[in-house]
Short mmCIF file of C-alpha atoms in Angstrom, two decimals:
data_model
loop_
_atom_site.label_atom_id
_atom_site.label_comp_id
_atom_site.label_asym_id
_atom_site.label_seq_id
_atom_site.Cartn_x
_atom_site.Cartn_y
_atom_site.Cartn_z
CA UNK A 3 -23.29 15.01 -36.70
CA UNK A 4 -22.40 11.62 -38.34
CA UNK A 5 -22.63 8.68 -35.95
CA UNK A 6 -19.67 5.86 -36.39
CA UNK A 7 -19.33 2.12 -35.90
CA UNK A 8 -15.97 1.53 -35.33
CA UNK A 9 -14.44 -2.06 -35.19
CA UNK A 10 -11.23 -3.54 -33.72
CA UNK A 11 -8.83 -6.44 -34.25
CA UNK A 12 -6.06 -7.61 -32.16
CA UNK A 13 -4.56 -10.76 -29.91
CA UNK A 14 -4.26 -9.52 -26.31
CA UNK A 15 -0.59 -7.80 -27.22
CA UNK A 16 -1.96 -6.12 -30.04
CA UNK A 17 -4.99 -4.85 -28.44
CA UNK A 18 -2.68 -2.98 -25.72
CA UNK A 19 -2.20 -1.01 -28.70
CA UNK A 20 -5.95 -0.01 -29.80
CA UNK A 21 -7.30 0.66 -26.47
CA UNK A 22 -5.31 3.60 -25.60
CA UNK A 23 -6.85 4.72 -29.15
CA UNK A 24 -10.06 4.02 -28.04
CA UNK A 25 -9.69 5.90 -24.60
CA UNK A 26 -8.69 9.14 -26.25
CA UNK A 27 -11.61 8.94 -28.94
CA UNK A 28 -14.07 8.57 -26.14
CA UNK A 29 -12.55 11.82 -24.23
CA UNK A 30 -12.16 13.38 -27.48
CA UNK A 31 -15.93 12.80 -27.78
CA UNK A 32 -17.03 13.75 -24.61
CA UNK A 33 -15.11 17.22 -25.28
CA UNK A 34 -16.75 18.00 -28.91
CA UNK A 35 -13.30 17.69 -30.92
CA UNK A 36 -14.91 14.56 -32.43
CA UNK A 37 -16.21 15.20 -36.09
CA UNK A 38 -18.26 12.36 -35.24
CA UNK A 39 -20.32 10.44 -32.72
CA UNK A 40 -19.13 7.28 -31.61
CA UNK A 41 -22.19 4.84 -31.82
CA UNK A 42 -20.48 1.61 -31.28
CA UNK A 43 -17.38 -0.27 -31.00
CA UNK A 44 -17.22 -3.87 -31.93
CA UNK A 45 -14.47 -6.12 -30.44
CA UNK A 46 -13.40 -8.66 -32.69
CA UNK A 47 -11.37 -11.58 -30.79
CA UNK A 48 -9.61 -14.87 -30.73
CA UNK A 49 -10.19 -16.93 -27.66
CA UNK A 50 -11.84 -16.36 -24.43
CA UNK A 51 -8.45 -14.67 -22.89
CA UNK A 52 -9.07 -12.00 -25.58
CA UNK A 53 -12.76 -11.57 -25.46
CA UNK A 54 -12.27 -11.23 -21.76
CA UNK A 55 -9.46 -8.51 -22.68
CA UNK A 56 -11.28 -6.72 -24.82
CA UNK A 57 -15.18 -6.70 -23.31
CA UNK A 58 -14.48 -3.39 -21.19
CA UNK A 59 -13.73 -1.02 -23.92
CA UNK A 60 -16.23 -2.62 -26.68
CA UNK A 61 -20.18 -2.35 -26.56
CA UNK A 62 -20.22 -5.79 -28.47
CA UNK A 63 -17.48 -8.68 -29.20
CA UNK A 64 -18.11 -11.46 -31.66
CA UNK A 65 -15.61 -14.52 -31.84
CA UNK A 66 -13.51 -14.86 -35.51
CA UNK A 67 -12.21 -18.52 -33.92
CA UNK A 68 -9.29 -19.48 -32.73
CA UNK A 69 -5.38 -19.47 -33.46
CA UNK A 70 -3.19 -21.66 -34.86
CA UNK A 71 -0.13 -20.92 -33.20
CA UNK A 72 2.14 -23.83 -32.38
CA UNK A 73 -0.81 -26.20 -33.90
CA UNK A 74 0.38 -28.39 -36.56
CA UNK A 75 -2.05 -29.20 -39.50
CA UNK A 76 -1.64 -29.65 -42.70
CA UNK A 77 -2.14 -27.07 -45.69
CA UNK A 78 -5.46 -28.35 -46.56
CA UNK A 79 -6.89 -28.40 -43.23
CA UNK A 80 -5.15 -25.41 -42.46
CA UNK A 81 -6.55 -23.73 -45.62
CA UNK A 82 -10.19 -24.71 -44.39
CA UNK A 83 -9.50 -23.54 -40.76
CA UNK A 84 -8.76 -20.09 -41.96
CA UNK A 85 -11.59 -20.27 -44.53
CA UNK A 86 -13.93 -21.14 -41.67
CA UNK A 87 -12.75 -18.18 -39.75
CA UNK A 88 -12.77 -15.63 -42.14
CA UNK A 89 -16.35 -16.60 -42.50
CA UNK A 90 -16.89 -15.54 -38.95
CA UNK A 91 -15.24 -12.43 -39.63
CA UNK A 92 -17.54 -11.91 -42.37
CA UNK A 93 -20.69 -12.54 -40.14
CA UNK A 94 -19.23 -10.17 -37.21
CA UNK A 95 -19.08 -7.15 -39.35
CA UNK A 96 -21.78 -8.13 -41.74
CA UNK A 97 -24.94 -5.87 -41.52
CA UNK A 98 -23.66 -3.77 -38.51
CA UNK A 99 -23.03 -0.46 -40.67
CA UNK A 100 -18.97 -0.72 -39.77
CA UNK A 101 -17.49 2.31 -40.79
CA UNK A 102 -13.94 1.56 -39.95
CA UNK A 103 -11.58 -1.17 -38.90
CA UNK A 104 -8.61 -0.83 -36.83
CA UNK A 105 -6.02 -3.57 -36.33
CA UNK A 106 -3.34 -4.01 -34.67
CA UNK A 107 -0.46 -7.25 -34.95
CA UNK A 108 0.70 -10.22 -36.95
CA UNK A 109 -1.31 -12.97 -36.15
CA UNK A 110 -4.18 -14.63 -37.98
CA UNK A 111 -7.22 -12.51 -36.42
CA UNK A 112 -5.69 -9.56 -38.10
CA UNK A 113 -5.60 -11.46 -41.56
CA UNK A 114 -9.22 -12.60 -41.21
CA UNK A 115 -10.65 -9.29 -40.10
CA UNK A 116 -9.17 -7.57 -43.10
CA UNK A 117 -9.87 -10.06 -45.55
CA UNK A 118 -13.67 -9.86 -44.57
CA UNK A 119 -13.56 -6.06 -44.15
CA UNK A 120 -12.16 -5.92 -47.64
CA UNK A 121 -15.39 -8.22 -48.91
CA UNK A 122 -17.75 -5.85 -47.23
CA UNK A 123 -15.54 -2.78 -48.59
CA UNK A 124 -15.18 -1.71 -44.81
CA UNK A 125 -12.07 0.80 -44.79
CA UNK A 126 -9.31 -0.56 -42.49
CA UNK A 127 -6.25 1.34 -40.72
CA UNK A 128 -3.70 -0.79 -39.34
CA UNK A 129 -1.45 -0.08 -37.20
CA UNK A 130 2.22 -1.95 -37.30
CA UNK A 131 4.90 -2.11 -34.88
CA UNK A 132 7.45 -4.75 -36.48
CA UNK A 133 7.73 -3.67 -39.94
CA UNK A 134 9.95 -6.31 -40.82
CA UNK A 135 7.47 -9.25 -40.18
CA UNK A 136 4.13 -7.89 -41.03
CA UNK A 137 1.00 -9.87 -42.15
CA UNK A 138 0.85 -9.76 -45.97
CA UNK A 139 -2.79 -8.24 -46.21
CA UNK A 140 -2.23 -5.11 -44.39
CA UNK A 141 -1.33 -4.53 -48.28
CA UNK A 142 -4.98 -4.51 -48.56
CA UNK A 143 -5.69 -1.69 -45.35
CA UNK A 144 -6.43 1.82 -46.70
CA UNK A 145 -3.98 3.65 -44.18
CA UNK A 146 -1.04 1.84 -42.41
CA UNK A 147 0.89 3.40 -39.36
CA UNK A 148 4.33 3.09 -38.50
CA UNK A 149 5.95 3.94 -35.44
CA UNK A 150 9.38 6.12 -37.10
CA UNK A 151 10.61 7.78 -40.54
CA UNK A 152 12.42 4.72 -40.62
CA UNK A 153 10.07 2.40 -41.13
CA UNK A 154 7.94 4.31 -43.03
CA UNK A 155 10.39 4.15 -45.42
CA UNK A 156 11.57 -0.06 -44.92
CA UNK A 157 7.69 -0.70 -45.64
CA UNK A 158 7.25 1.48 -48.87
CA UNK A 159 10.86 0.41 -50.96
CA UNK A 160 10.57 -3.50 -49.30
CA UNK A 161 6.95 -3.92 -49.92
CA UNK A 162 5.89 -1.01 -52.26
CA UNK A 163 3.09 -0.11 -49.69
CA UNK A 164 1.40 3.02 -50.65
CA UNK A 165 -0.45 5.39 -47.72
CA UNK A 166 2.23 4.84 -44.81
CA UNK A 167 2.11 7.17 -42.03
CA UNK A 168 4.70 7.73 -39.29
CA UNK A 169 3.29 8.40 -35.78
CA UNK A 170 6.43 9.05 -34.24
CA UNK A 171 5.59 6.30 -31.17
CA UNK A 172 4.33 3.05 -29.43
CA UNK A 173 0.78 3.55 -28.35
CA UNK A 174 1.40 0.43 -26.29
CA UNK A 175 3.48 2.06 -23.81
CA UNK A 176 0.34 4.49 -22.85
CA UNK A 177 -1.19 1.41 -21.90
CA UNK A 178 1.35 0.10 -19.65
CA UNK A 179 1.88 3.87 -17.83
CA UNK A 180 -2.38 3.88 -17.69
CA UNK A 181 -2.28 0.28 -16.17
CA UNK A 182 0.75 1.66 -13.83
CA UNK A 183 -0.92 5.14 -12.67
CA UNK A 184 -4.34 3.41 -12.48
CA UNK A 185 -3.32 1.14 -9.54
CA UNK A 186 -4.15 -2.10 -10.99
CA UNK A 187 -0.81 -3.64 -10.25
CA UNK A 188 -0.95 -6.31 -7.48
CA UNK A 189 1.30 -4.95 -4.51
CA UNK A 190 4.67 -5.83 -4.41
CA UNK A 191 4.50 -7.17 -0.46
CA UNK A 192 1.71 -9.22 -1.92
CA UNK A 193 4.17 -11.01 -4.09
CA UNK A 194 6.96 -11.15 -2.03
CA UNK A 195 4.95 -12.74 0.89
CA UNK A 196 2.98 -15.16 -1.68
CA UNK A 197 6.53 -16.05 -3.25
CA UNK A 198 8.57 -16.24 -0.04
CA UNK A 199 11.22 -13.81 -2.13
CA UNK A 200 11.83 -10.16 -1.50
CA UNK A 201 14.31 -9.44 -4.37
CA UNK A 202 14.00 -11.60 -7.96
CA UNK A 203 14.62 -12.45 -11.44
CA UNK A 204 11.48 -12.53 -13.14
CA UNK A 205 11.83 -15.40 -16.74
CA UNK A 206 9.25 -14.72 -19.55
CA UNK A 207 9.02 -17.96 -21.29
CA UNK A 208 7.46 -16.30 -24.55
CA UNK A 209 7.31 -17.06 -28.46
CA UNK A 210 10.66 -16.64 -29.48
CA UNK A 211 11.35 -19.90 -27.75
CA UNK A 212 11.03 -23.90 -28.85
CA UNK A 213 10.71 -26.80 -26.93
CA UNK A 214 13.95 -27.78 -26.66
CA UNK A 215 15.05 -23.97 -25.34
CA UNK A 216 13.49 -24.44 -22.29
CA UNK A 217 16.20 -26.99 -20.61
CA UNK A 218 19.06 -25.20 -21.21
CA UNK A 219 17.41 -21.55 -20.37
CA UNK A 220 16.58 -22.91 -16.89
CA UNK A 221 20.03 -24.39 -16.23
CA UNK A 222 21.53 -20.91 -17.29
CA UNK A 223 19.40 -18.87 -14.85
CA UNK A 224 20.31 -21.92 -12.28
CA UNK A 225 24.00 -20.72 -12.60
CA UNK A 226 22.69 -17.13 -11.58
CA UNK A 227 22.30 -18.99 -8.20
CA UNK A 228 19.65 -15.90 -7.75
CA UNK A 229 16.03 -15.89 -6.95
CA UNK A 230 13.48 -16.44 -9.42
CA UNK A 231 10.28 -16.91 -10.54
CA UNK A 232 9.85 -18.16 -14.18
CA UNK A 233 6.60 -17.47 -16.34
CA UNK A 234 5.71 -20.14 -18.71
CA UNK A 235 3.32 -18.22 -20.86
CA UNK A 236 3.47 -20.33 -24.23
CA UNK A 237 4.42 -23.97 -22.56
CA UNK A 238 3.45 -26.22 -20.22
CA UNK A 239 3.59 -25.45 -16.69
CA UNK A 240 3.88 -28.65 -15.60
CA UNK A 241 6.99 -29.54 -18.30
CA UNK A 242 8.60 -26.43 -17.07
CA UNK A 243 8.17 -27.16 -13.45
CA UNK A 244 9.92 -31.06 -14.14
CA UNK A 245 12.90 -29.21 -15.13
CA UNK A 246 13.77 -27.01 -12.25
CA UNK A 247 16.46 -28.16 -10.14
CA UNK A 248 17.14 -25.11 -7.97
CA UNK A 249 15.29 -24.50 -4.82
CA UNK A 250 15.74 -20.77 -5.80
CA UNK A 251 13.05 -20.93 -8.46
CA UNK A 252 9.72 -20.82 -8.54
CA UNK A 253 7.64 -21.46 -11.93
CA UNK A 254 4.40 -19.06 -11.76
CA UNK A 255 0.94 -20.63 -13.01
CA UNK A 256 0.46 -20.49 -16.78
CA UNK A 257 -1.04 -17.18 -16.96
CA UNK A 258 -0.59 -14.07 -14.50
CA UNK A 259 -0.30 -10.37 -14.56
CA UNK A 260 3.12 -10.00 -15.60
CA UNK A 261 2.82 -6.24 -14.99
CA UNK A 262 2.71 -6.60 -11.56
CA UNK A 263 5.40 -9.05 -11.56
CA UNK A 264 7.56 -6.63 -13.35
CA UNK A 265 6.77 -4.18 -11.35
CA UNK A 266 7.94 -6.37 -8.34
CA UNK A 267 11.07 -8.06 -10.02
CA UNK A 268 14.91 -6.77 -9.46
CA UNK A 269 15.81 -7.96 -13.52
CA UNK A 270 13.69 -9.70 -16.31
CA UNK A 271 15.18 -11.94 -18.66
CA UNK A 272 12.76 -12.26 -21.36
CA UNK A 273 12.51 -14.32 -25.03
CA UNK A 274 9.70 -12.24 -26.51
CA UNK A 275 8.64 -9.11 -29.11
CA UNK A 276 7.98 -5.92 -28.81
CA UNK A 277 4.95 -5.77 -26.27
CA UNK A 278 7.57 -7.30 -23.63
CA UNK A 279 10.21 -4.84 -24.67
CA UNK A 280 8.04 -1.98 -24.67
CA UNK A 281 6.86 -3.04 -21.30
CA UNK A 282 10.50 -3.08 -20.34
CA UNK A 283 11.14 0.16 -21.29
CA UNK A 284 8.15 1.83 -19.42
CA UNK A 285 9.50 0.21 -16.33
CA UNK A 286 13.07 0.75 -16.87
CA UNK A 287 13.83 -2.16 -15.33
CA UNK A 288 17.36 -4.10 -15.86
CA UNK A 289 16.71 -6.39 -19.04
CA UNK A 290 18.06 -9.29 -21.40
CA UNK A 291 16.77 -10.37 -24.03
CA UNK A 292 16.87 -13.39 -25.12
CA UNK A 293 17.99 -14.04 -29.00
CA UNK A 294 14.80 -15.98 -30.65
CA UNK A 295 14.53 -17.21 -33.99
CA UNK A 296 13.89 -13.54 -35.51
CA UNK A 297 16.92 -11.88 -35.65
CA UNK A 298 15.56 -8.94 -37.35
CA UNK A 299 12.72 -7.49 -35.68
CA UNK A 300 11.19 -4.45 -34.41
CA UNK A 301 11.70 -5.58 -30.65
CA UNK A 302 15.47 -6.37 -31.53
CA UNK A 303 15.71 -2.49 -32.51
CA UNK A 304 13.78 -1.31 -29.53
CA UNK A 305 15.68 -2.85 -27.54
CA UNK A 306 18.97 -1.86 -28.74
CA UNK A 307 17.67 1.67 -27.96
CA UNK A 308 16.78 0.98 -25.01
CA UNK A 309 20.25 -0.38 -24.42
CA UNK A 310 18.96 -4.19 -23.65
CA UNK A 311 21.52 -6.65 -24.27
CA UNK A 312 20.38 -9.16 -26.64
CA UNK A 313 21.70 -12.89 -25.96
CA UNK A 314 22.03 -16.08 -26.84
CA UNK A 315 20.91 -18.79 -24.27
CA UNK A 316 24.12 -20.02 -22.82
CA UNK A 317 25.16 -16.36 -22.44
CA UNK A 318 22.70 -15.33 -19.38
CA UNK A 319 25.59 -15.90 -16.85
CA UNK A 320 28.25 -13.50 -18.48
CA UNK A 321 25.58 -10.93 -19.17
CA UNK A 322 23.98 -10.74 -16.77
CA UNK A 323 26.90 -10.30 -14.78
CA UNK A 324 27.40 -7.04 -16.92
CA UNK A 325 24.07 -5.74 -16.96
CA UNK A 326 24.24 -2.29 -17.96
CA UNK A 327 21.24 0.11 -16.83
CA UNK A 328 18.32 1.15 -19.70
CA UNK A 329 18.74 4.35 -20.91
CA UNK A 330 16.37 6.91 -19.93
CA UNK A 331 13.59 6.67 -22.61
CA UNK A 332 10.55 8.92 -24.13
CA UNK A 333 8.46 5.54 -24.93
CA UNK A 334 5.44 6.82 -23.20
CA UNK A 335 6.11 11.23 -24.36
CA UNK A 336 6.18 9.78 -27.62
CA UNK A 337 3.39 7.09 -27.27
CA UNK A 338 1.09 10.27 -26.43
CA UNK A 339 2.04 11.87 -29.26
CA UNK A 340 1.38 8.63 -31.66
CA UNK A 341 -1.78 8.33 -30.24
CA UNK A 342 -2.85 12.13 -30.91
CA UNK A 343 -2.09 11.50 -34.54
CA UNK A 344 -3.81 8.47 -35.05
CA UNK A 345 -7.22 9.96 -33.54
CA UNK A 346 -6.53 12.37 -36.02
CA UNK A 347 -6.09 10.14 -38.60
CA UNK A 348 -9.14 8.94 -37.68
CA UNK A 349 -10.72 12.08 -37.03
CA UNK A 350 -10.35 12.89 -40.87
CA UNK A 351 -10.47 9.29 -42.00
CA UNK A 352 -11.43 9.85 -45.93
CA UNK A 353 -11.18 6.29 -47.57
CA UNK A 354 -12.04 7.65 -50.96
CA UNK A 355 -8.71 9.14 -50.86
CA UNK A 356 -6.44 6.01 -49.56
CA UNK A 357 -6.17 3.16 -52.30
CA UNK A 358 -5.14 -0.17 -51.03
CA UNK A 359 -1.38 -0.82 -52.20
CA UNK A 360 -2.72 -4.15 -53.99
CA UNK A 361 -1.69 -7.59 -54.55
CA UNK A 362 1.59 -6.90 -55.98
CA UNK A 363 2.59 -6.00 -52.41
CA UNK A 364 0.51 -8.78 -50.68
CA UNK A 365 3.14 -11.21 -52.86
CA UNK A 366 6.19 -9.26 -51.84
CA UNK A 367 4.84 -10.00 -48.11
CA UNK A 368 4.29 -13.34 -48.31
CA UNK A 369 7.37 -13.78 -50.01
CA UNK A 370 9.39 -12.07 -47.40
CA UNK A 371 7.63 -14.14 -44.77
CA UNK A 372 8.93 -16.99 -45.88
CA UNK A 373 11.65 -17.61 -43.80
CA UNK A 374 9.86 -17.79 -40.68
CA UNK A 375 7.12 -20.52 -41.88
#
């Protein structure tokens, strides 16, 4: 039997989306329904966070630098950052006999891994969850997944993207029920006793917020006159904590495990994408969602679904006076079953047969892109 090297790509969101993958090619293997042997998986990562994220299911990790979100430099040095990067990329996969590349996400690890891979003709499957902001060079993947007809169809007449396959689900929200059955979430009594609160709103401060958002979100959940603890995530603790007024919230250190405190929270209000709002669904737990600067997006349809009000800032008090329930979901049903057909996929991986779509749909991409730069 053939023996594999399998390599993988993803920020820490992302990545919630691989290692469910992972976990069911390693049972897979263990049961003899591989057509291969697994002989190593290589971690590719972006930051210490993610190495740290990623170590457990890998049997090596290499750095591919850093990220450049919310960093401003200009094109040249930008141009020369990436550059630098994607030479990492190169020397991570370079002479390891990689036989496939998975990646998962939008940011700039998942453009350098696949521009290297497609130097060292290393086959790639990606696998996207907002088809309507992708990164342009999953034009240049062999086999990209989607998670509905739907989208299988937005990404093939928007971006003429050849080799799309539905999988019918979220593999992320096999992660969060794993994490959830697993018993890795802090206890609630933990939380309540370290917080001094029993019953609270938990704030996600995430990436579909600016600067100047964060002023007028905190007086808005100040006229809840609830308990709350607020999660900076992308800004500065300390800026956040100079603008609380209330005695009723609390602002969490920068980075916790915001399972747990979902797990222990009465509501969320959250400004972030789809891993949020897929973690939202698994816990069913009464949402907003806060209106960010990407009004179309794959989270914005999720959480319609899901029947998660999406608002504008100074709405929080109306809403959340009328916060409806979720609707009963099959995120994590369906999740299994996108998971069984991407081991398959990978199962009977033939990149002889998947062509790359090409540049003509790396420009329509880029193009489209455009209005979020």
């Amino acid at each position: 039997m053939k023996s594999k090297n399998i390599a993988i790509a993803g920020e820490i969101t992302p990545s919630k989306t691989i290692i469910p993958i992972i976990e069911k090619l390693r049972e897979m293997e263990k049961e003899g329904k591989l057509s291969f042997k697994i002989n190593k998986i290589i971690g590719l990562y972006h930051g210490e966070s993610s190495r740290d994220f990623l170590e457990p299911y890998c049997d090596e990790t290499y750095s591919i630098g850093e990220g450049r979100r919310g960093k401003k430099n200009s094109l040249g040095k930008l141009a020369y950052l990436i550059s630098k990067d994607i030479l990492k990329s190169f020397n991570a996969l370079k002479g390891k006999g990689i036989d496939l590349l998975i990646t998962a996400g939008n940011a700039g690890d998942v453009r350098k891994a696949i521009v290297a891979a497609n130097i060292l003709n290393i086959p790639v499957l990606h696998i996207e969850q907002d088809i309507y902001n992708p990164i342009e060079v999953i034009s240049q993947a062999n086999l990209v997944t989607v998670p509905s007809p739907h989208y299988k169809e937005y990404l093939e007449k928007n971006y003429g993207l050849k080799n799309v396959v539905n999988i019918d689900g979220y593999p992320m929200a096999k992660y969060v029920d794993n994490y959830i059955k697993q018993d890795y979430l802090i206890d609630k009594d933990e939380i309540y006793g370290e917080y001094g609160m029993k019953e609270f709103v938990l704030v996600v401060l995430g990436g579909d917020l600016k600067d100047d958002d964060i002023e007028p979100l905190i007086r808005s959940v100040e006229e809840l006159n609830l308990k709350a603890l607020i999660a900076p995530y992308r800004f500065d603790r300390d800026m956040v904590k100079e603008l609380v007024l209330s005695p009723n919230i609390k602002v969490l250190p920068q980075y916790v495990d915001l399972l747990s405190f979902m797990n222990a929270a009465s509501h969320l209000i959250y400004a972030a994408g789809m891993g949020m709002t897929i973690e939202a669904g698994v816990f069913n737990i009464p949402s907003l969602k806060i209106e960010g600067f990407h009004k179309t997006h794959g989270s914005v349809d999720l959480a319609k679904e899901l029947n998660i009000p999406i608002v504008k800032i100074d709405e929080i008090p109306m809403a959340f006076e009328n916060l409806p329930d979720q609707k009963e979901s099959d995120l994590v049903k369906d999740s299994e079953i996108a998971i069984d057909r991407l081991v398959d996929l990978i199962n009977d991986f033939d990149e002889k047969s998947l062509k790359r779509s090409g540049f003509k749909s790396t420009k329509q991409i880029w193009n489209s892109r455009k209005v979020y730069r």
